[in-house]
GROMACS .gro file of C-alpha atoms in nm:
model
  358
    1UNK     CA    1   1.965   3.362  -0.533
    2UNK     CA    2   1.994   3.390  -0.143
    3UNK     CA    3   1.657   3.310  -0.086
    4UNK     CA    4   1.670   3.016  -0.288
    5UNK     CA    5   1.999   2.924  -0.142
    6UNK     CA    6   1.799   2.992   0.197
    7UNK     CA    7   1.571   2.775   0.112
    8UNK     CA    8   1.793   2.434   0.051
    9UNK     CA    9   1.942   2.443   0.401
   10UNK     CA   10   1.875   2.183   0.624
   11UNK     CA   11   1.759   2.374   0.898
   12UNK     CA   12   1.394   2.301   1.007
   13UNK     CA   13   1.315   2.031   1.204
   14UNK     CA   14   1.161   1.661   1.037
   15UNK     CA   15   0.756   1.638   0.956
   16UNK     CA   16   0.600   1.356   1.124
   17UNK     CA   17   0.575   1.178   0.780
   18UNK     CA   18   0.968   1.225   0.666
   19UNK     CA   19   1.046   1.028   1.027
   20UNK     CA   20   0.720   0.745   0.962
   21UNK     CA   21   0.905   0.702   0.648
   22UNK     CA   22   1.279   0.734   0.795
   23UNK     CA   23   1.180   0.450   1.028
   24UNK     CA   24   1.017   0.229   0.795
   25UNK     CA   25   1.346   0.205   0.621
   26UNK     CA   26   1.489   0.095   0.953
   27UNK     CA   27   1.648   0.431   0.960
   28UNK     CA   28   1.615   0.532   1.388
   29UNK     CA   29   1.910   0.683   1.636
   30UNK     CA   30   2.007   0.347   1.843
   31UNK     CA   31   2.315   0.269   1.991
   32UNK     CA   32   2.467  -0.034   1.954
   33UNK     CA   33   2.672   0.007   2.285
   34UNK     CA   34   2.404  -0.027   2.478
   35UNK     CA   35   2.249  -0.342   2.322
   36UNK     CA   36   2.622  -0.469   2.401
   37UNK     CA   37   2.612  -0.347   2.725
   38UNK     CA   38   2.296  -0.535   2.802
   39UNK     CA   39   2.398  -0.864   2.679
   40UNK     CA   40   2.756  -0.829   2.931
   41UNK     CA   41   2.540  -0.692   3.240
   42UNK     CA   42   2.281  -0.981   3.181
   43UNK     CA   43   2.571  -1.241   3.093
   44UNK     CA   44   2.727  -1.151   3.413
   45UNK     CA   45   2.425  -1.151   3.611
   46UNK     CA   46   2.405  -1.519   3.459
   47UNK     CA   47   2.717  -1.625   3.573
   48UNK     CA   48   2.704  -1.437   3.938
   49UNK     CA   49   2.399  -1.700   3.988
   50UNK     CA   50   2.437  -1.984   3.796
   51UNK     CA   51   2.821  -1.995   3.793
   52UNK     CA   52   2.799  -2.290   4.009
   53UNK     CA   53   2.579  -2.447   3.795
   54UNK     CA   54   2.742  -2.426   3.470
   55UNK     CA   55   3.119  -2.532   3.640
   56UNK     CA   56   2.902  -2.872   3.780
   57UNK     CA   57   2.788  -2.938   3.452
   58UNK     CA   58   3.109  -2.872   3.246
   59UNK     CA   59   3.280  -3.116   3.527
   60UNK     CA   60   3.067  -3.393   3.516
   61UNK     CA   61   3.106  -3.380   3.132
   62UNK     CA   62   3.458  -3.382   3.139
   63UNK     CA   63   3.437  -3.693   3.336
   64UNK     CA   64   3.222  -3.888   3.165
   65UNK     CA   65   3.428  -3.865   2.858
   66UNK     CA   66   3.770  -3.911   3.058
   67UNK     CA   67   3.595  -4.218   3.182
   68UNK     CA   68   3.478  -4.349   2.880
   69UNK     CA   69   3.813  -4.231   2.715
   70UNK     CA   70   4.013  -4.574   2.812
   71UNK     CA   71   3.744  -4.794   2.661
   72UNK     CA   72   3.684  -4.578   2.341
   73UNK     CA   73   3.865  -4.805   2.034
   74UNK     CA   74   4.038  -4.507   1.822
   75UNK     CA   75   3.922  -4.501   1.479
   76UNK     CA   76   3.823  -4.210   1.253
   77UNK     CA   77   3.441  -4.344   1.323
   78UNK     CA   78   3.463  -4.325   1.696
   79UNK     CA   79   3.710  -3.980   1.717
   80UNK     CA   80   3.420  -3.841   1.476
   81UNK     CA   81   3.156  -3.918   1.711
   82UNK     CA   82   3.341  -3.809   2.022
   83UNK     CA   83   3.319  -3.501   1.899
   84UNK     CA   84   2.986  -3.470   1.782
   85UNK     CA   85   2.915  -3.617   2.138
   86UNK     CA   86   3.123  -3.349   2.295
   87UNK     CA   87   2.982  -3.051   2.116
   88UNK     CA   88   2.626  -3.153   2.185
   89UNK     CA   89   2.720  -3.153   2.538
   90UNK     CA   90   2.895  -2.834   2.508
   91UNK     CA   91   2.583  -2.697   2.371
   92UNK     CA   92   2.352  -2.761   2.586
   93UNK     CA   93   2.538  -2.669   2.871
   94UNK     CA   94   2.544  -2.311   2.707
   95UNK     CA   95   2.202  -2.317   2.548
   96UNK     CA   96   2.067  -2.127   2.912
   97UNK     CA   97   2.366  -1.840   2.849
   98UNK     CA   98   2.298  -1.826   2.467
   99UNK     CA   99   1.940  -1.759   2.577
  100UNK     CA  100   1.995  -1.467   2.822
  101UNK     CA  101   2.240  -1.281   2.561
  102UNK     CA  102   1.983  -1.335   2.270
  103UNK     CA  103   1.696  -1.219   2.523
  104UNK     CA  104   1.921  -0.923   2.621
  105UNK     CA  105   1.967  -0.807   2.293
  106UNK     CA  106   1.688  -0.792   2.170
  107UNK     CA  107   1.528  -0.576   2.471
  108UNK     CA  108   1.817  -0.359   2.467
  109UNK     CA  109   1.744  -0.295   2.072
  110UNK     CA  110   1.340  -0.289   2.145
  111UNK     CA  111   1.371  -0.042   2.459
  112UNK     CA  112   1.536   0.197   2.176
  113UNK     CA  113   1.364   0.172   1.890
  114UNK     CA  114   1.082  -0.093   1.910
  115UNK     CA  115   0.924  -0.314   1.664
  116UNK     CA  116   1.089  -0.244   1.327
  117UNK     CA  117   1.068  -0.525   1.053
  118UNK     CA  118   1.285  -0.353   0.736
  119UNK     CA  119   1.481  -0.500   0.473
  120UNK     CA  120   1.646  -0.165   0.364
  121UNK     CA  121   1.943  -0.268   0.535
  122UNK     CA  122   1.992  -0.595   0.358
  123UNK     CA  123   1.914  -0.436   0.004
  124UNK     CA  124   2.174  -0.484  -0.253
  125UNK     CA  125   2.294  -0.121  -0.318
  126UNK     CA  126   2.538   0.028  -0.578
  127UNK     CA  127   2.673   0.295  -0.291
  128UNK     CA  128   2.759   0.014  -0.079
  129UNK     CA  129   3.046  -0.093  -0.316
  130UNK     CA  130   3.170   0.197  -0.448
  131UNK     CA  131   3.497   0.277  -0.348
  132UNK     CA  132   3.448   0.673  -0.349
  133UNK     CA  133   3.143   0.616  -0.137
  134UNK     CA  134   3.312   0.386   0.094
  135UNK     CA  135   3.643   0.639   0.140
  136UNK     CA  136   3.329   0.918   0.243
  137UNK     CA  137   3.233   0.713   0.493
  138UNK     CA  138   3.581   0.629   0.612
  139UNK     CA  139   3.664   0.924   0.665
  140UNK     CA  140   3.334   1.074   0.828
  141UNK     CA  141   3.244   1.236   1.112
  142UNK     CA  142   3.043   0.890   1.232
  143UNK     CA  143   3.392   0.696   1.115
  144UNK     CA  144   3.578   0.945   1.378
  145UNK     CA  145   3.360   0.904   1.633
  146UNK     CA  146   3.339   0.518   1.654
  147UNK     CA  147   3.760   0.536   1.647
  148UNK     CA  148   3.740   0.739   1.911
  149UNK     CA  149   3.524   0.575   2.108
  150UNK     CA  150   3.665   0.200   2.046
  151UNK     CA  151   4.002   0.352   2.180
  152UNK     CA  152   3.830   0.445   2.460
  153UNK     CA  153   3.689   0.149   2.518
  154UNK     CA  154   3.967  -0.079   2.538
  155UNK     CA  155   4.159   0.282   2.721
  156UNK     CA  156   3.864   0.154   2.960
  157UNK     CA  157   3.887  -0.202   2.980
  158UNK     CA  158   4.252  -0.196   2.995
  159UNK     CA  159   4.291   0.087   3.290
  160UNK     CA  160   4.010  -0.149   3.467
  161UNK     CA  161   4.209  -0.486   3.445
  162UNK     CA  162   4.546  -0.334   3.546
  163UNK     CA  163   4.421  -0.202   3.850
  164UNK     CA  164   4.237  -0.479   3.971
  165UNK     CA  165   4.510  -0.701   3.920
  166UNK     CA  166   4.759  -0.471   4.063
  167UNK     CA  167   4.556  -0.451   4.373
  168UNK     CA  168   4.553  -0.850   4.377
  169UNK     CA  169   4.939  -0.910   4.341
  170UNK     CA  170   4.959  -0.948   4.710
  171UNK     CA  171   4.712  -1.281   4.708
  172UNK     CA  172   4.905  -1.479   4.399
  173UNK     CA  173   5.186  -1.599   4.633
  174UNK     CA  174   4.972  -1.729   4.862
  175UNK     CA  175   4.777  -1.893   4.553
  176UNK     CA  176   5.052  -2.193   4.522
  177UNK     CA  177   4.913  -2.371   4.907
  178UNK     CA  178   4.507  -2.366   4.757
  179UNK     CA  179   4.413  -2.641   4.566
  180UNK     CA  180   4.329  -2.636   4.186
  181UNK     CA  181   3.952  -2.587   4.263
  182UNK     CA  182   4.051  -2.309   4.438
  183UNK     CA  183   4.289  -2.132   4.204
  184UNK     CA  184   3.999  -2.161   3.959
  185UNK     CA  185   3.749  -1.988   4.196
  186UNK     CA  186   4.006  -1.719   4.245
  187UNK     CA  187   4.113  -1.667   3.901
  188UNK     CA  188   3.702  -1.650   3.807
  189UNK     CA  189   3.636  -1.388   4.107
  190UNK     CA  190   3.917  -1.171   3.950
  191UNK     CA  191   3.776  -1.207   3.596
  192UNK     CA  192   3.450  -1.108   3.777
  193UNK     CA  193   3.527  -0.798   3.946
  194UNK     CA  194   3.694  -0.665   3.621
  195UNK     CA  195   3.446  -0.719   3.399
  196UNK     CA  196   3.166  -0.582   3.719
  197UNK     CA  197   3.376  -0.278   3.696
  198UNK     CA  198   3.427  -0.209   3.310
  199UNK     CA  199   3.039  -0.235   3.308
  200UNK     CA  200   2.960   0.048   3.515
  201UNK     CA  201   3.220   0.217   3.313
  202UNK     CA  202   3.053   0.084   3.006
  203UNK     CA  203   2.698   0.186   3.066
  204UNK     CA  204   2.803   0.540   3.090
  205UNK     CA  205   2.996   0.526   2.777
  206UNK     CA  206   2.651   0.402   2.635
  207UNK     CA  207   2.479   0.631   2.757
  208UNK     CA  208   2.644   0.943   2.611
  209UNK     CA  209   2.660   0.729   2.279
  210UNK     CA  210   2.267   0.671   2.279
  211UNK     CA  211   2.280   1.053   2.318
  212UNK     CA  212   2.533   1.138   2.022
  213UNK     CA  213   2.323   0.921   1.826
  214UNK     CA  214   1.996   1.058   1.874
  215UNK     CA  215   2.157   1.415   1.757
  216UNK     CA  216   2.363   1.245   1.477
  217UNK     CA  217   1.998   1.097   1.377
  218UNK     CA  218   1.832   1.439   1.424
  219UNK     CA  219   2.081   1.626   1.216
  220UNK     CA  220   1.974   1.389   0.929
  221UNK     CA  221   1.666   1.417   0.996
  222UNK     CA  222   1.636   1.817   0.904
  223UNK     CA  223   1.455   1.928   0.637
  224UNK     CA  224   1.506   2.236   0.406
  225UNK     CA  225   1.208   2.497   0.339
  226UNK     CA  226   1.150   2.337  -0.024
  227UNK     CA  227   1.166   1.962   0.103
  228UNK     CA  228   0.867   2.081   0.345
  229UNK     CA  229   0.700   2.260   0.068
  230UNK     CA  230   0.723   1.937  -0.154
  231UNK     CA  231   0.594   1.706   0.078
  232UNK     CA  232   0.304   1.913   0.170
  233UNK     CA  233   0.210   1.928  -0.235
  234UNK     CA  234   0.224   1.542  -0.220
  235UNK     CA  235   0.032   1.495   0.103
  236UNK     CA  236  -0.209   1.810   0.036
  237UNK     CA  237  -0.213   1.826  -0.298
  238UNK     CA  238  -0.121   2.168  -0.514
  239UNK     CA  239  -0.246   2.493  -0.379
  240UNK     CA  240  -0.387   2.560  -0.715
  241UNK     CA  241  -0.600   2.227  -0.741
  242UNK     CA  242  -0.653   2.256  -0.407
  243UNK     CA  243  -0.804   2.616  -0.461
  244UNK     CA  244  -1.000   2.515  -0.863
  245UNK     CA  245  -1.155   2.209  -0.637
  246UNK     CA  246  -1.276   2.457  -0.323
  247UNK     CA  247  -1.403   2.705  -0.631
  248UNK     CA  248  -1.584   2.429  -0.769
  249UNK     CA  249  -1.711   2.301  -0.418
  250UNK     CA  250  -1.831   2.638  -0.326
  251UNK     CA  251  -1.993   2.677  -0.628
  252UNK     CA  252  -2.213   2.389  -0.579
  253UNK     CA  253  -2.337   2.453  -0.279
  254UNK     CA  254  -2.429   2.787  -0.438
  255UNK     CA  255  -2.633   2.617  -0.718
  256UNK     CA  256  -2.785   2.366  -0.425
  257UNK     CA  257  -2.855   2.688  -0.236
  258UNK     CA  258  -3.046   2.852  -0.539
  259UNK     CA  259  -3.227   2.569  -0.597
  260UNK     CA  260  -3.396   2.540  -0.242
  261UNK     CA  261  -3.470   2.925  -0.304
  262UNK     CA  262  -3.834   2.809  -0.426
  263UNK     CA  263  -3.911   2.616  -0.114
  264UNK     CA  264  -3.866   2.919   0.149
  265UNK     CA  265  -4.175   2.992   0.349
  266UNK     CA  266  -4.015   3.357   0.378
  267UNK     CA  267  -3.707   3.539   0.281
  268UNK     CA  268  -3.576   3.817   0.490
  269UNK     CA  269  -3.364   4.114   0.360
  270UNK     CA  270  -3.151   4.376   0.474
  271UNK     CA  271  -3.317   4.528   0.270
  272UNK     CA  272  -3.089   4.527  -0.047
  273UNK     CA  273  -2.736   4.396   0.048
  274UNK     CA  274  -2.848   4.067   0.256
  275UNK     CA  275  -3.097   3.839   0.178
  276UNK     CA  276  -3.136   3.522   0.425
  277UNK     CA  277  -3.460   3.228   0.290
  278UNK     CA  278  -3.624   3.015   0.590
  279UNK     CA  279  -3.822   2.712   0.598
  280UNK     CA  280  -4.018   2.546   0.857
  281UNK     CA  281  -4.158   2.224   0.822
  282UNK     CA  282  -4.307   2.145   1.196
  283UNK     CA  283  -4.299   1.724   1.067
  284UNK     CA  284  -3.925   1.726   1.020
  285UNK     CA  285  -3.799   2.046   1.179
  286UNK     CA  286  -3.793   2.117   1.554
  287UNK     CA  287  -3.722   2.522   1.429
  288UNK     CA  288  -3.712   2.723   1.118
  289UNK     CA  289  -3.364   2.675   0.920
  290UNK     CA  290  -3.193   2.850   0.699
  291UNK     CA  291  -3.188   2.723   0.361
  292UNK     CA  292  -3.054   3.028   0.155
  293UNK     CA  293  -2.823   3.348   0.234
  294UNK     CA  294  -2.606   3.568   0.029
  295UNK     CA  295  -2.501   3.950   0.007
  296UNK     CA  296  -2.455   4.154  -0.249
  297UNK     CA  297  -2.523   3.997  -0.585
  298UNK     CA  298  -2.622   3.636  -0.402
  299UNK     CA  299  -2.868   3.815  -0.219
  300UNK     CA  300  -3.007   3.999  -0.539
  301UNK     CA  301  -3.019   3.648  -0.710
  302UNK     CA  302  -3.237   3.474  -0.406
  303UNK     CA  303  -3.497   3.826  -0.413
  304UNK     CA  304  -3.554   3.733  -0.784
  305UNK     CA  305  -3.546   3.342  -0.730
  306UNK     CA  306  -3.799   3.415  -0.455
  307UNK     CA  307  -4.029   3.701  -0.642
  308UNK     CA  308  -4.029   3.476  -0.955
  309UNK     CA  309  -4.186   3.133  -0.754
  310UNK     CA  310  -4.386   3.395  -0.529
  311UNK     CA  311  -4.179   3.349  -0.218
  312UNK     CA  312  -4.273   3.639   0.044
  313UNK     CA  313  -3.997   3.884   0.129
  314UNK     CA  314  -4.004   4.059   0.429
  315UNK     CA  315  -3.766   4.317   0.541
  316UNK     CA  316  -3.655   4.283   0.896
  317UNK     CA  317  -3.221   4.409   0.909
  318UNK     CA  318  -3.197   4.310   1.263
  319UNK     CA  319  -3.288   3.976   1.187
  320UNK     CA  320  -3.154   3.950   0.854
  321UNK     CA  321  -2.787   4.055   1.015
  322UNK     CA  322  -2.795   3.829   1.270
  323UNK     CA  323  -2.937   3.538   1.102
  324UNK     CA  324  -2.636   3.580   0.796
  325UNK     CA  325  -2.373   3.592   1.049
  326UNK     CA  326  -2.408   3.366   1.343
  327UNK     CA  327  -2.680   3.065   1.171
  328UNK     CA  328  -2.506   2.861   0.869
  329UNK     CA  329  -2.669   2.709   0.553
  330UNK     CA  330  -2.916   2.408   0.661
  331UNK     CA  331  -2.874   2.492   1.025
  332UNK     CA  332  -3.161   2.572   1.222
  333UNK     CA  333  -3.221   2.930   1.439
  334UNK     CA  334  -3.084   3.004   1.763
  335UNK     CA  335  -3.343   3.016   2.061
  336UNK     CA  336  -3.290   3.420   2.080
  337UNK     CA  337  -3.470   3.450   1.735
  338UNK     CA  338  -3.752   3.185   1.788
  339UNK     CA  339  -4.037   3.464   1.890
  340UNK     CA  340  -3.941   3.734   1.597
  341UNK     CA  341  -3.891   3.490   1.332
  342UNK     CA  342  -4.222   3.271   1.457
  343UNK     CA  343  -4.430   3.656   1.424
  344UNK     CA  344  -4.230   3.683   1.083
  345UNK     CA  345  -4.394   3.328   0.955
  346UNK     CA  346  -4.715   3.374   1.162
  347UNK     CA  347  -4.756   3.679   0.928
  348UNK     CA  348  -4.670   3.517   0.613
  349UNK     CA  349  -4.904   3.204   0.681
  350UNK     CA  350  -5.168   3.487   0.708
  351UNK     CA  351  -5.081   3.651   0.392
  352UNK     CA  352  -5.073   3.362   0.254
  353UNK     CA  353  -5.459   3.218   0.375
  354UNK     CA  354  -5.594   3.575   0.281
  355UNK     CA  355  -5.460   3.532  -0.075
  356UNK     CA  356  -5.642   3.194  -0.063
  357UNK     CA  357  -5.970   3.337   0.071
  358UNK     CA  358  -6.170   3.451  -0.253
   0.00000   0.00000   0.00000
């Protein structure tokens, strides 16, 4: 009962397969702090260049329709199409930023996980909805975790902006002798240096959160003793069809091995407990190979194969040994046995012409 307890605890680390399969469900440790953090760090390097820009743009728009304000007639018709007008405008002014967050997203999700195309996520499930399930999961370990790391975040963001603007209290007074233009450009190099600062803050928050993820992932990942046994019966197969098909596999290459008994120019034995048949066809060959070897009873079945079809059978155990233990079935000799086995078959060809001889 131990063992078997043993035996369901998560506590081996994830086959190759359980992970392929993990991630085709869209299942992978990413953190979705740093995807945020790389849309605000390439937002702000955005705005830190084209700042400029983007204020011309949003100025000259705002005076076009302030100029065309006095001649517009107002009517439902025309107030309708002022707007319109005004959020097309609007739009593409901020198609270039819209671009650079998309853009950032997306590498900050790719440099984590890659290329995943799933729909597990979006699959209508039954767990999703149920209330017990969904009181699990708020009340989790992961649930925990993201409250206390939200805190911190706006702990973060807050700490960040109070101090910057503390250390700026000195330059509001003077603030009321700039112009408008000015005051802006102030107010948007304030806004700038907090949010410069909560990054840096922000990317080491990511950081560690990439990192609790990849263990959170990990942990889910583990597999218990039987869960590895299963899968290797699904991807392997049974052990005991896996061993009936090797019996049956090494059972016809014994019958194929019988059969090319009768075509042996020689058989060499041990005498009694190996038995090793050769053939050597100079057309086809470039050396004698072993068609034939056994011990025991498969060497007492090749000595009968071969006395019954008249095969010669010489007894050599030096060769015989080496021959059944270092050259395989349909595998020609080694080099070190080319000048005893050629005087073997040069004395077998002779036997054999003298028998011919009347």
């Amino acid at each position: 009962m131990a063992e078997e307890n043993k035996d369901q605890e998560k506590t081996e680390e994830a086959t190759p397969k359980r992970r392929e399969e993990t991630r085709e469900k869209g299942q992978v440790a990413k953190s979705r702090e740093l995807a945020s953090i790389a849309v605000l760090g390439g937002c702000l390097i955005y705005f830190y260049f084209g700042a400029p820009i983007l204020a011309e743009r949003l100025m000259e728009t705002m005076k076009t329709h302030f100029r065309q304000s006095g001649q517009l007639a107002v009517s439902v018709d025309s107030i309708q199409a002022l707007l319109l007008d005004t959020a097309f405008q609007i739009f593409l002014i901020l198609i270039p930023i819209l671009l650079v967050a998309m853009l950032c997203g997306f590498l900050g999700n790719f440099f984590q996980v890659g290329l995943i195309f799933s729909t597990e996520a979006i699959t209508p499930k039954l767990s999703k909805i149920s209330p017990l399930q969904g009181f699990k999961r708020l009340f989790s370990l992961h649930s925990f975790v993201e409250l206390i790391k939200n805190i911190f975040k706006i702990a973060i963001v807050s700490t960040v902006a109070y101090m910057t603007v503390s250390g700026e209290l000195k330059a509001i007074v003077p603030l009321m002798d700039l112009s408008v233009s000015e005051i802006i450009r102030y107010i948007g190099e304030v806004a700038f240096k907090i949010l410069y600062t909560t990054c840096w803050v922000l990317i080491l928050l990511a950081i560690l959160d990439y990192l609790y993820q990849k263990w959170e992932h990990e942990k889910k990942l583990k597999m218990s003793r039987q869960e590895i046994k299963d899968e290797n019966k699904q991807t392997e197969g049974d052990p005991l069809v896996k061993g009936r098909i090797k019996r049956l596999q090494r059972e016809m290459a014994r019958k194929r091995m019988m059969a090319a008994v009768p075509k042996a120019d020689v058989v060499i034995t041990n005498p009694t407990h190996l038995a090793v048949a050769l053939r050597y066809d100079p057309e086809t060959m470039q050396s004698p190979q072993v068609i034939a070897k056994g011990a025991d009873f498969l060497a007492e079945k090749i000595r009968e194969i071969a006395k019954k079809h008249d095969v010669p059978i010489v007894e050599n155990k030096p060769v015989a040994q080496v021959l059944y233990k270092m050259v395989a079935v349909e595998q020609g000799i080694p080099d070190t046995l080319y000048k005893v086995v050629a005087e073997i078959l040069a004395q077998v060809y002779s036997l054999k012409r003298k028998r011919m001889i009347p």
